[in-house]
Structures are given as structure tokens and as C-alpha cells.
């Protein structure tokens, strides 16, 4: 129960930041806090909890997007599995590698959702994509640190 | 260990299949109802979460930030007077129009509009799709396909509604298409979103009379958007080789990133 409440609070924080706080600071800026959370789950939360949270949260995120139903959960589940695989080959517990992984997967998310919606993601403008990717990368390490803090070692 | 690995793969596989099923039945009514419920819940969470900030902002705006208020007030009074005069002139023109219509025994019905105000609740989580959620829904009179505007022009149209919220498809989204005409020349076309924040005017063949900076307005065709609402201004005109139609890029009249308050246009037909 305690874990469910923690996940719910984290999800509300991510949703408020992504859809209301960041767009009110800059209308065109989108920081993917959820991607950072996924990296944190891969690192610090057991697989079955992590993937279930990603599925439920991405499905709830879908309500705040005009993208076809199911595409967001599909992409984020694949991202979760992708990072899970990468984890065995790349040391992900330092800020630099977290930044790089967040940037790479953010571009992958934009490109794959774009392709599934039959759009070339560079239509958004290269500057916009770079800005969003860089800010997502920069926000990833602090959020991953928070997830490590939220999920105590004895529960891992 | 191996058994655990297999369980994980099986679990992930089940979820992926579930999502693929979801994609294939994406537009099902139950999903829409669920997402509407979800947005309504978010409406309350957002209200509660930002209530302390709202209170602080209220205190600041109403009690502390009153410097230059007198000067601003007199300026606003002047603007109000000017607007009143302009409205009276327009009323006169409207009356004259009605009289002339009556003299010509014009049989067409005239549209009247009612504006429903709303605030932006949230923006789209993805940069691929251009939608936003507003804090008014069916309870306040918002309905599907309702045009959403502000003082600068068209913002988009409502695509989903729930009792307390509505989802708006912005004109800059590539799925948005609005019948339009160039105000000066009355040349008709379709305004579509390009995805990068600009618009394109499509199906225009003749470049004659087209000027950079000319305003483009809604044509009123199809009946979704009332006639004459501003969409944007011509920014660039190109004639591609081996193509029949011109490539016209428009700058939206509304600064989408800066909007806070919007209006839903409820039209009803009156007159003869």
C-alpha cells in the first residue's frame, strides 16, 4: 500500500511538471520527466513493480496527449525494456551516463511516436528537439536520485 | 534464476500484446470515457496542488503589487472609452446592415455568438501532438467540435469533452484542417498545421494578388468555424517545380505558447 502511494505521488509530480509547470514557464518546452523516472525504476525498483508502474502511468499520461491510444504505453514499455537491456552493458549509476541515456532515449521516443503517427519528428524543428532532449537529459540525474531515495535499499 | 528471467520476459510480452490490442481499438468509447475521467481527476488535483500558489499570487496581485495602479487605471479607462466608441460604431454598422438586408428581403439567417471563457489546464505531454486541456467541459457548455479562440484569432477546436474538462486540438497540429480564405483577395484554401508551430495554406493555384503579410481568415465553410476569424498572416510563398499548387506558409495570428485564457464559441442561428 505504501509503495502504491509513493508511486502515485511520484506520478502526480511528473504529470504536474510535464503538463502544467514546464509549459507555463516556456510554452514550447517539453521535459520528459517520465523517461528519467523509467531510468530510475530500471536501476532501483524490482522489474515487476517497475514495468507495471510504467504501464499504468503511461496509460494515464495518454489522457493528456492527442496521440493515438496505446502508442505512449507501447513506446514507454519498449523504452523500459531497452534500458533494462542496456543496464547490463553500460554503468548507469553516474550522472554523465544517465544524461547520455536520457538524451538518446528521448530522441528515440520522439522519433518512434512521430513515425507511428506518420510524421517525421524533425518537423518540430531541430532546435526544439535539441532543446527538449538536452533539458530532459539534465533533469534525469536529480529525478533518478529522488527515486533511489524514495525506494530504500532494504526494499530493492 | 533462469525461471525468473522467463517470467519477466513473459510479463513484458503480455503487456506489449495488451498495448497492441489497445492501439488497434484506440478510439473505443470506453477509453475515451476513462481518459475523460482521468482529465477530470487531474483538474481537481491541479486545483488543490496550486491552491497555495494561487492564494500567494492573489495576495501579491491585490495588495502588494499596487504600484503604478493609478496610472494604469487611467490608461485602461481611456482604452475602455475608445472601445465603447468603436463598439457603438460597429453597432451602427450592424443596424445598417440589418436594415439593408431587410430592404433587399434577404432570406438568410444570421448567426449570433456566445463566448464561453476557460483557462488552460495542461498542455500535451508529447511534442509530436499539439493539444491542450482546458478547465471547462460539458457542464459549462463546451461540446465536441466547438471552435476555441482568443482576441488574436483561432486557437483550435474541441476534440474530446468530459464534465469538467475539454481537450482542444490546436491549429498548429498536422491533423488540423480549416477552410480559409485570404482576406484581401478572397482566394479560398485549407489551412493546415505543419507541426513546427507554423501553418500552411493549401490548394491555392494562382499567385496573383498574394502578398506577404496578408491576413488569412476562416471561410465559414463546413459550419464548424464562424466566418471571418483570423488564422494567420502569409509569411512565405513558394512555387515548387512540377506541382500544381503553391506552397504558402502562414504565421499563426495567435501566439500559441503564450495563451492563458481562451473562449469557446457557441453559435446559434437567429433572425428570419
Short mmCIF file of C-alpha atoms in Angstrom, two decimals:
data_model
loop_
_atom_site.label_atom_id
_atom_site.label_comp_id
_atom_site.label_asym_id
_atom_site.label_seq_id
_atom_site.Cartn_x
_atom_site.Cartn_y
_atom_site.Cartn_z
CA UNK A 1 0.00 0.00 0.00
CA UNK A 2 2.82 2.34 0.98
CA UNK A 3 4.54 1.60 -2.34
CA UNK A 4 1.35 2.37 -4.28
CA UNK A 5 1.03 5.75 -2.53
CA UNK A 6 4.69 6.54 -3.25
CA UNK A 7 4.27 5.69 -6.93
CA UNK A 8 1.05 7.68 -7.11
CA UNK A 9 2.71 10.78 -5.58
CA UNK A 10 5.63 10.44 -7.98
CA UNK A 11 3.25 10.12 -10.91
CA UNK A 12 1.29 13.22 -9.86
CA UNK A 13 4.55 15.16 -9.53
CA UNK A 14 5.65 14.05 -13.03
CA UNK A 15 2.26 14.88 -14.53
CA UNK A 16 2.08 18.33 -12.94
CA UNK A 17 5.64 19.14 -14.02
CA UNK A 18 5.23 17.85 -17.59
CA UNK A 19 1.82 19.24 -18.44
CA UNK A 20 1.38 22.35 -16.33
CA UNK A 21 4.53 23.72 -14.67
CA UNK A 22 7.08 23.44 -17.50
CA UNK A 23 4.67 24.59 -20.28
CA UNK A 24 3.72 27.59 -18.13
CA UNK A 25 7.41 28.56 -17.97
CA UNK A 26 8.00 28.05 -21.69
CA UNK A 27 5.12 27.11 -23.94
CA UNK A 28 7.11 25.02 -26.39
CA UNK A 29 9.40 23.27 -23.90
CA UNK A 30 8.61 19.65 -23.04
CA UNK A 31 10.81 17.90 -20.48
CA UNK A 32 10.26 14.15 -20.36
CA UNK A 33 10.38 13.57 -16.58
CA UNK A 34 8.72 10.21 -17.10
CA UNK A 35 11.73 8.96 -19.08
CA UNK A 36 14.01 9.94 -16.20
CA UNK A 37 11.66 8.07 -13.84
CA UNK A 38 11.89 4.98 -16.08
CA UNK A 39 15.71 5.02 -15.84
CA UNK A 40 15.33 5.28 -12.06
CA UNK A 41 12.94 2.31 -11.98
CA UNK A 42 15.28 0.18 -14.06
CA UNK A 43 18.11 0.96 -11.65
CA UNK A 44 16.42 0.88 -8.26
CA UNK A 45 12.98 -0.78 -8.45
CA UNK A 46 12.30 -4.52 -8.99
CA UNK A 47 11.36 -5.42 -12.57
CA UNK A 48 7.75 -6.47 -11.89
CA UNK A 49 6.95 -3.24 -9.97
CA UNK A 50 8.79 -1.06 -12.46
CA UNK A 51 7.18 -2.37 -15.62
CA UNK A 52 3.73 -2.32 -14.03
CA UNK A 53 4.16 1.29 -12.94
CA UNK A 54 5.42 2.27 -16.42
CA UNK A 55 2.38 0.62 -17.99
CA UNK A 56 -0.19 2.23 -15.67
CA UNK A 57 1.46 5.67 -15.62
CA UNK A 58 1.95 5.86 -19.39
CA UNK A 59 -1.67 4.80 -19.89
CA UNK A 60 -2.78 7.63 -17.58
CA UNK A 61 -0.43 10.06 -19.38
CA UNK A 62 -2.26 9.18 -22.58
CA UNK A 63 -5.25 11.23 -21.40
CA UNK A 64 -3.11 14.35 -21.73
CA UNK A 65 -2.00 13.72 -25.27
CA UNK A 66 -3.56 13.78 -28.70
CA UNK A 67 -1.52 10.75 -29.76
CA UNK A 68 -3.46 7.60 -30.74
CA UNK A 69 -4.44 5.50 -27.70
CA UNK A 70 -1.86 2.87 -26.82
CA UNK A 71 1.13 4.41 -28.59
CA UNK A 72 2.53 6.11 -25.48
CA UNK A 73 2.35 2.96 -23.26
CA UNK A 74 3.79 0.90 -26.12
CA UNK A 75 6.76 3.23 -26.64
CA UNK A 76 7.48 3.64 -22.91
CA UNK A 77 7.29 -0.13 -22.25
CA UNK A 78 9.79 -0.70 -25.08
CA UNK A 79 11.98 2.07 -23.64
CA UNK A 80 11.83 0.37 -20.22
CA UNK A 81 12.85 -2.96 -21.74
CA UNK A 82 15.55 -1.23 -23.83
CA UNK A 83 17.09 0.46 -20.78
CA UNK A 84 16.82 -2.85 -18.89
CA UNK A 85 18.95 -4.47 -21.61
CA UNK A 86 21.41 -1.53 -21.79
CA UNK A 87 21.88 -1.73 -18.00
CA UNK A 88 23.94 -4.93 -18.36
CA UNK A 89 26.43 -3.28 -20.70
CA UNK A 90 26.61 0.34 -19.50
CA UNK A 91 27.24 1.55 -15.97
CA UNK A 92 24.18 3.73 -15.39
CA UNK A 93 24.77 4.89 -11.84
CA UNK A 94 26.67 8.05 -12.64
CA UNK A 95 25.18 11.36 -13.77
CA UNK A 96 27.05 11.51 -17.07
CA UNK A 97 25.80 8.15 -18.34
CA UNK A 98 22.29 8.95 -17.07
CA UNK A 99 22.38 12.22 -19.04
CA UNK A 100 23.51 10.43 -22.22
CA UNK A 101 20.98 7.60 -21.90
CA UNK A 102 18.15 10.07 -21.22
CA UNK A 103 19.12 12.15 -24.29
CA UNK A 104 19.38 9.08 -26.57
CA UNK A 105 16.10 7.56 -25.46
CA UNK A 106 14.32 10.92 -25.61
CA UNK A 107 15.24 11.25 -29.29
CA UNK A 108 14.16 7.63 -29.79
CA UNK A 109 10.77 8.34 -28.16
CA UNK A 110 10.16 11.45 -30.28
CA UNK A 111 11.22 9.65 -33.47
CA UNK A 112 9.20 6.49 -32.80
CA UNK A 113 6.00 8.29 -31.74
CA UNK A 114 6.44 10.52 -34.80
CA UNK A 115 6.83 7.51 -37.10
CA UNK A 116 3.78 5.81 -35.59
CA UNK A 117 1.78 9.00 -36.14
CA UNK A 118 3.14 9.11 -39.71
CA UNK A 119 5.20 12.23 -39.07
CA UNK A 120 8.86 12.98 -39.42
CA UNK A 121 9.97 14.18 -35.99
CA UNK A 122 12.23 16.91 -37.39
CA UNK A 123 9.04 18.67 -38.49
CA UNK A 124 9.03 20.05 -34.97
CA UNK A 125 12.24 21.91 -35.75
CA UNK A 126 15.73 20.70 -34.96
CA UNK A 127 16.31 23.45 -32.38
CA UNK A 128 13.17 22.45 -30.48
CA UNK A 129 14.12 18.76 -30.45
CA UNK A 130 17.66 19.53 -29.24
CA UNK A 131 16.39 21.86 -26.51
CA UNK A 132 13.86 19.31 -25.25
CA UNK A 133 16.40 16.50 -25.37
CA UNK A 134 19.09 18.46 -23.54
CA UNK A 135 16.72 19.61 -20.78
CA UNK A 136 15.38 16.07 -20.37
CA UNK A 137 18.97 14.82 -20.06
CA UNK A 138 19.79 17.49 -17.48
CA UNK A 139 16.70 16.77 -15.38
CA UNK A 140 17.27 13.00 -15.41
CA UNK A 141 20.05 12.62 -12.76
CA UNK A 142 18.24 14.56 -9.97
CA UNK A 143 14.99 12.63 -10.55
CA UNK A 144 16.84 9.30 -10.64
CA UNK A 145 18.48 10.29 -7.35
CA UNK A 146 15.00 11.01 -5.90
CA UNK A 147 13.75 7.56 -6.96
CA UNK A 148 16.78 5.96 -5.29
CA UNK A 149 15.92 7.94 -2.17
CA UNK A 150 12.21 7.06 -2.36
CA UNK A 151 12.90 3.36 -2.75
CA UNK A 152 15.01 2.35 0.29
CA UNK A 153 17.77 -0.24 -0.18
CA UNK A 154 16.06 -2.84 2.03
CA UNK A 155 13.08 -2.91 -0.35
CA UNK A 156 15.18 -3.36 -3.51
CA UNK B 1 17.37 -17.58 -11.86
CA UNK B 2 16.51 -18.73 -15.37
CA UNK B 3 12.88 -19.20 -14.31
CA UNK B 4 12.80 -15.59 -13.03
CA UNK B 5 14.18 -14.31 -16.35
CA UNK B 6 11.50 -16.24 -18.25
CA UNK B 7 8.78 -14.80 -16.01
CA UNK B 8 9.99 -11.29 -16.73
CA UNK B 9 10.01 -11.83 -20.49
CA UNK B 10 6.54 -13.38 -20.31
CA UNK B 11 5.21 -10.43 -18.24
CA UNK B 12 6.71 -7.87 -20.61
CA UNK B 13 5.37 -9.78 -23.61
CA UNK B 14 1.84 -9.83 -22.15
CA UNK B 15 1.98 -6.06 -21.59
CA UNK B 16 3.23 -5.38 -25.13
CA UNK B 17 0.42 -7.53 -26.60
CA UNK B 18 -2.10 -5.74 -24.37
CA UNK B 19 -0.87 -2.39 -25.66
CA UNK B 20 -1.01 -3.54 -29.28
CA UNK B 21 -4.65 -4.51 -28.69
CA UNK B 22 -5.17 -1.06 -27.15
CA UNK B 23 -3.72 0.63 -30.26
CA UNK B 24 -5.97 -1.37 -32.55
CA UNK B 25 -9.13 -0.39 -30.61
CA UNK B 26 -7.77 3.05 -29.69
CA UNK B 27 -10.87 5.07 -30.46
CA UNK B 28 -13.21 2.92 -28.39
CA UNK B 29 -15.78 4.83 -26.32
CA UNK B 30 -14.69 3.20 -23.03
CA UNK B 31 -11.14 4.51 -23.48
CA UNK B 32 -12.49 7.99 -24.16
CA UNK B 33 -14.71 7.85 -21.07
CA UNK B 34 -11.77 6.64 -18.99
CA UNK B 35 -9.48 9.41 -20.27
CA UNK B 36 -12.23 11.97 -19.64
CA UNK B 37 -12.50 10.73 -16.05
CA UNK B 38 -8.72 10.89 -15.78
CA UNK B 39 -8.64 14.50 -17.00
CA UNK B 40 -11.43 15.44 -14.56
CA UNK B 41 -9.42 13.92 -11.71
CA UNK B 42 -6.38 15.87 -12.86
CA UNK B 43 -8.50 19.05 -12.84
CA UNK B 44 -9.10 18.64 -9.10
CA UNK B 45 -5.55 17.56 -8.34
CA UNK B 46 -4.21 20.58 -10.20
CA UNK B 47 -6.63 22.91 -8.38
CA UNK B 48 -5.61 21.53 -4.98
CA UNK B 49 -1.87 21.44 -5.77
CA UNK B 50 -1.70 25.02 -6.98
CA UNK B 51 -4.16 26.49 -4.44
CA UNK B 52 -1.37 27.80 -2.13
CA UNK B 53 0.41 29.40 -5.11
CA UNK B 54 -2.89 30.85 -6.29
CA UNK B 55 -3.51 32.32 -2.86
CA UNK B 56 0.02 33.83 -2.72
CA UNK B 57 -0.41 35.25 -6.20
CA UNK B 58 -3.83 36.66 -5.22
CA UNK B 59 -2.33 38.39 -2.17
CA UNK B 60 0.52 39.77 -4.26
CA UNK B 61 -1.71 40.99 -7.10
CA UNK B 62 -4.37 42.52 -4.88
CA UNK B 63 -2.43 44.02 -2.01
CA UNK B 64 1.28 44.25 -2.68
CA UNK B 65 1.66 44.87 -6.37
CA UNK B 66 -0.37 48.09 -6.45
CA UNK B 67 2.45 50.36 -7.58
CA UNK B 68 1.50 52.37 -10.69
CA UNK B 69 -2.10 51.19 -10.37
CA UNK B 70 -3.48 54.73 -10.61
CA UNK B 71 -1.61 55.43 -13.82
CA UNK B 72 -2.62 52.05 -15.26
CA UNK B 73 -6.22 52.64 -14.22
CA UNK B 74 -6.46 55.96 -16.06
CA UNK B 75 -4.88 54.36 -19.14
CA UNK B 76 -7.39 51.50 -19.01
CA UNK B 77 -10.26 53.98 -18.64
CA UNK B 78 -9.09 55.75 -21.77
CA UNK B 79 -8.89 52.40 -23.62
CA UNK B 80 -12.37 51.48 -22.39
CA UNK B 81 -13.81 54.74 -23.68
CA UNK B 82 -12.14 54.17 -27.03
CA UNK B 83 -13.52 50.61 -27.17
CA UNK B 84 -17.02 51.87 -26.29
CA UNK B 85 -16.93 54.35 -29.15
CA UNK B 86 -15.73 51.66 -31.52
CA UNK B 87 -18.49 49.28 -30.38
CA UNK B 88 -21.13 51.96 -30.91
CA UNK B 89 -19.79 52.49 -34.43
CA UNK B 90 -19.93 48.75 -35.11
CA UNK B 91 -23.45 48.57 -33.68
CA UNK B 92 -24.44 51.32 -36.06
CA UNK B 93 -22.93 49.39 -38.95
CA UNK B 94 -24.68 46.19 -37.82
CA UNK B 95 -28.01 48.02 -37.64
CA UNK B 96 -27.42 49.50 -41.08
CA UNK B 97 -26.59 46.01 -42.36
CA UNK B 98 -29.83 44.62 -40.91
CA UNK B 99 -31.83 47.48 -42.45
CA UNK B 100 -30.25 46.94 -45.87
CA UNK B 101 -30.86 43.18 -45.61
CA UNK B 102 -34.49 43.86 -44.78
CA UNK B 103 -34.78 46.26 -47.73
CA UNK B 104 -33.36 43.59 -50.05
CA UNK B 105 -35.64 40.99 -48.43
CA UNK B 106 -32.58 38.87 -47.68
CA UNK B 107 -33.79 35.49 -46.54
CA UNK B 108 -30.62 34.14 -44.92
CA UNK B 109 -30.48 33.63 -41.21
CA UNK B 110 -27.79 35.44 -39.26
CA UNK B 111 -25.52 33.78 -36.75
CA UNK B 112 -25.08 35.08 -33.26
CA UNK B 113 -22.32 34.00 -30.97
CA UNK B 114 -21.89 33.46 -27.28
CA UNK B 115 -18.40 33.21 -25.81
CA UNK B 116 -17.59 30.73 -23.02
CA UNK B 117 -14.36 31.52 -21.21
CA UNK B 118 -11.90 28.88 -19.97
CA UNK B 119 -8.34 28.64 -18.69
CA UNK B 120 -5.64 26.27 -19.90
CA UNK B 121 -5.24 23.32 -17.53
CA UNK B 122 -2.45 21.37 -19.20
CA UNK B 123 -0.52 21.04 -22.43
CA UNK B 124 0.24 17.90 -24.44
CA UNK B 125 2.91 15.65 -22.93
CA UNK B 126 4.38 14.92 -26.35
CA UNK B 127 5.93 17.38 -28.78
CA UNK B 128 4.58 15.34 -31.72
CA UNK B 129 0.96 16.12 -30.94
CA UNK B 130 -0.37 19.66 -30.37
CA UNK B 131 -3.30 19.56 -27.98
CA UNK B 132 -4.19 21.14 -24.67
CA UNK B 133 -6.74 20.57 -21.92
CA UNK B 134 -8.94 23.42 -20.69
CA UNK B 135 -10.69 23.67 -17.33
CA UNK B 136 -14.26 23.74 -18.64
CA UNK B 137 -16.28 20.85 -20.02
CA UNK B 138 -19.80 19.79 -20.88
CA UNK B 139 -21.08 21.15 -17.55
CA UNK B 140 -20.17 24.67 -18.74
CA UNK B 141 -21.48 24.26 -22.27
CA UNK B 142 -18.37 23.09 -24.11
CA UNK B 143 -19.05 20.41 -26.69
CA UNK B 144 -17.19 18.48 -29.38
CA UNK B 145 -16.07 20.46 -32.49
CA UNK B 146 -16.61 23.79 -30.74
CA UNK B 147 -14.20 26.45 -32.05
CA UNK B 148 -11.76 27.82 -29.48
CA UNK B 149 -10.45 31.35 -29.98
CA UNK B 150 -9.00 34.35 -28.21
CA UNK B 151 -8.79 38.05 -29.11
CA UNK B 152 -5.98 37.38 -31.63
CA UNK B 153 -7.76 34.66 -33.59
CA UNK B 154 -8.38 30.92 -33.81
CA UNK B 155 -6.63 28.57 -31.36
CA UNK B 156 -8.23 25.26 -32.33
CA UNK B 157 -11.32 23.15 -31.77
CA UNK B 158 -12.59 20.84 -29.06
CA UNK B 159 -11.97 17.15 -29.83
CA UNK B 160 -12.90 15.47 -26.53
CA UNK B 161 -15.08 16.53 -23.63
CA UNK B 162 -15.74 15.42 -20.09
CA UNK B 163 -17.91 17.10 -17.42
CA UNK B 164 -15.11 19.37 -16.12
CA UNK B 165 -12.53 19.48 -18.92
CA UNK B 166 -12.19 19.56 -22.69
CA UNK B 167 -9.32 18.59 -24.96
CA UNK B 168 -8.52 21.08 -27.72
CA UNK B 169 -6.73 20.26 -30.98
CA UNK B 170 -4.55 23.27 -31.79
CA UNK B 171 -4.44 24.74 -35.31
CA UNK B 172 -0.70 24.03 -35.42
CA UNK B 173 -1.26 20.24 -35.19
CA UNK B 174 -0.86 18.47 -38.57
CA UNK B 175 -4.28 16.83 -38.04
CA UNK B 176 -5.98 20.23 -38.01
CA UNK B 177 -7.53 21.45 -41.29
CA UNK B 178 -9.71 24.57 -41.51
CA UNK B 179 -11.41 26.01 -44.61
CA UNK B 180 -9.99 29.52 -45.06
CA UNK B 181 -9.73 32.48 -47.39
CA UNK B 182 -7.24 35.27 -47.93
CA UNK B 183 -8.91 38.41 -46.63
CA UNK B 184 -7.77 40.80 -49.41
CA UNK B 185 -8.24 38.59 -52.46
CA UNK B 186 -10.98 36.21 -51.18
CA UNK B 187 -8.97 33.25 -52.58
CA UNK B 188 -10.06 30.06 -50.80
CA UNK B 189 -7.88 27.24 -49.46
CA UNK B 190 -7.39 24.93 -46.50
CA UNK B 191 -5.21 25.94 -43.55
CA UNK B 192 -3.30 23.03 -42.04
CA UNK B 193 -0.87 22.81 -39.14
CA UNK B 194 2.71 21.99 -40.07
CA UNK B 195 3.77 20.68 -36.68
CA UNK B 196 6.62 23.18 -36.25
CA UNK B 197 4.37 25.96 -34.94
CA UNK B 198 3.56 27.41 -38.37
CA UNK B 199 0.63 26.81 -40.72
CA UNK B 200 0.27 26.14 -44.43
CA UNK B 201 -2.40 27.35 -46.81
CA UNK B 202 -3.07 24.58 -49.29
CA UNK B 203 -4.85 24.16 -52.63
CA UNK B 204 -4.12 27.69 -53.87
CA UNK B 205 -3.03 27.78 -57.52
CA UNK B 206 -2.90 31.38 -58.57
CA UNK B 207 -0.16 33.57 -57.05
CA UNK B 208 -1.73 36.75 -58.42
CA UNK B 209 -2.65 39.25 -55.73
CA UNK B 210 -0.94 37.27 -52.94
CA UNK B 211 1.21 39.40 -50.68
CA UNK B 212 3.46 38.65 -47.74
CA UNK B 213 1.66 39.76 -44.59
CA UNK B 214 -1.88 39.36 -45.98
CA UNK B 215 -4.28 38.10 -43.33
CA UNK B 216 -5.96 34.71 -43.74
CA UNK B 217 -9.35 34.17 -42.09
CA UNK B 218 -11.84 31.33 -41.70
CA UNK B 219 -14.19 30.98 -44.66
CA UNK B 220 -17.12 29.59 -42.66
CA UNK B 221 -17.42 26.55 -44.94
CA UNK B 222 -18.44 23.26 -43.25
CA UNK B 223 -20.00 25.28 -40.45
CA UNK B 224 -17.52 24.44 -37.68
CA UNK B 225 -15.78 27.82 -37.54
CA UNK B 226 -17.72 31.07 -37.99
CA UNK B 227 -16.65 33.18 -40.96
CA UNK B 228 -14.01 35.88 -40.57
CA UNK B 229 -11.96 34.63 -37.60
CA UNK B 230 -8.27 35.39 -38.02
CA UNK B 231 -6.00 32.37 -38.59
CA UNK B 232 -2.67 33.91 -39.55
CA UNK B 233 -0.62 36.01 -41.93
CA UNK B 234 1.17 34.96 -45.11
CA UNK B 235 4.86 34.52 -44.31
CA UNK B 236 6.27 32.82 -47.39
CA UNK B 237 5.04 31.93 -50.89
CA UNK B 238 6.84 29.33 -52.99
CA UNK B 239 6.05 27.83 -56.38
CA UNK B 240 7.55 24.30 -56.38
CA UNK B 241 8.53 22.75 -59.68
CA UNK B 242 6.20 20.08 -61.08
CA UNK B 243 3.43 20.91 -58.62
CA UNK B 244 0.06 22.43 -59.33
CA UNK B 245 -0.46 24.23 -56.03
CA UNK B 246 1.58 26.91 -54.32
CA UNK B 247 3.35 26.28 -51.01
CA UNK B 248 2.16 29.07 -48.74
CA UNK B 249 3.43 29.27 -45.17
CA UNK B 250 1.49 31.25 -42.59
CA UNK B 251 2.44 32.68 -39.24
CA UNK B 252 -0.42 31.99 -36.77
CA UNK B 253 -2.14 35.14 -35.53
CA UNK B 254 -2.26 33.64 -32.03
CA UNK B 255 0.95 33.09 -30.07
CA UNK B 256 0.11 29.54 -29.04
CA UNK B 257 2.92 29.32 -26.44
CA UNK B 258 1.66 32.39 -24.61
CA UNK B 259 -2.08 31.82 -24.36
CA UNK B 260 -3.62 31.53 -20.91
CA UNK B 261 -7.31 32.25 -21.36
CA UNK B 262 -9.43 31.00 -24.24
CA UNK B 263 -13.03 31.29 -25.38
CA UNK B 264 -15.30 28.61 -26.78
CA UNK B 265 -17.60 29.95 -29.48
CA UNK B 266 -21.15 28.81 -29.10
CA UNK B 267 -23.06 29.83 -32.18
CA UNK B 268 -26.76 29.79 -32.59
CA UNK B 269 -28.84 30.81 -35.54
CA UNK B 270 -31.29 33.62 -35.12
CA UNK B 271 -33.21 36.03 -37.33
CA UNK B 272 -35.52 35.17 -40.17
#
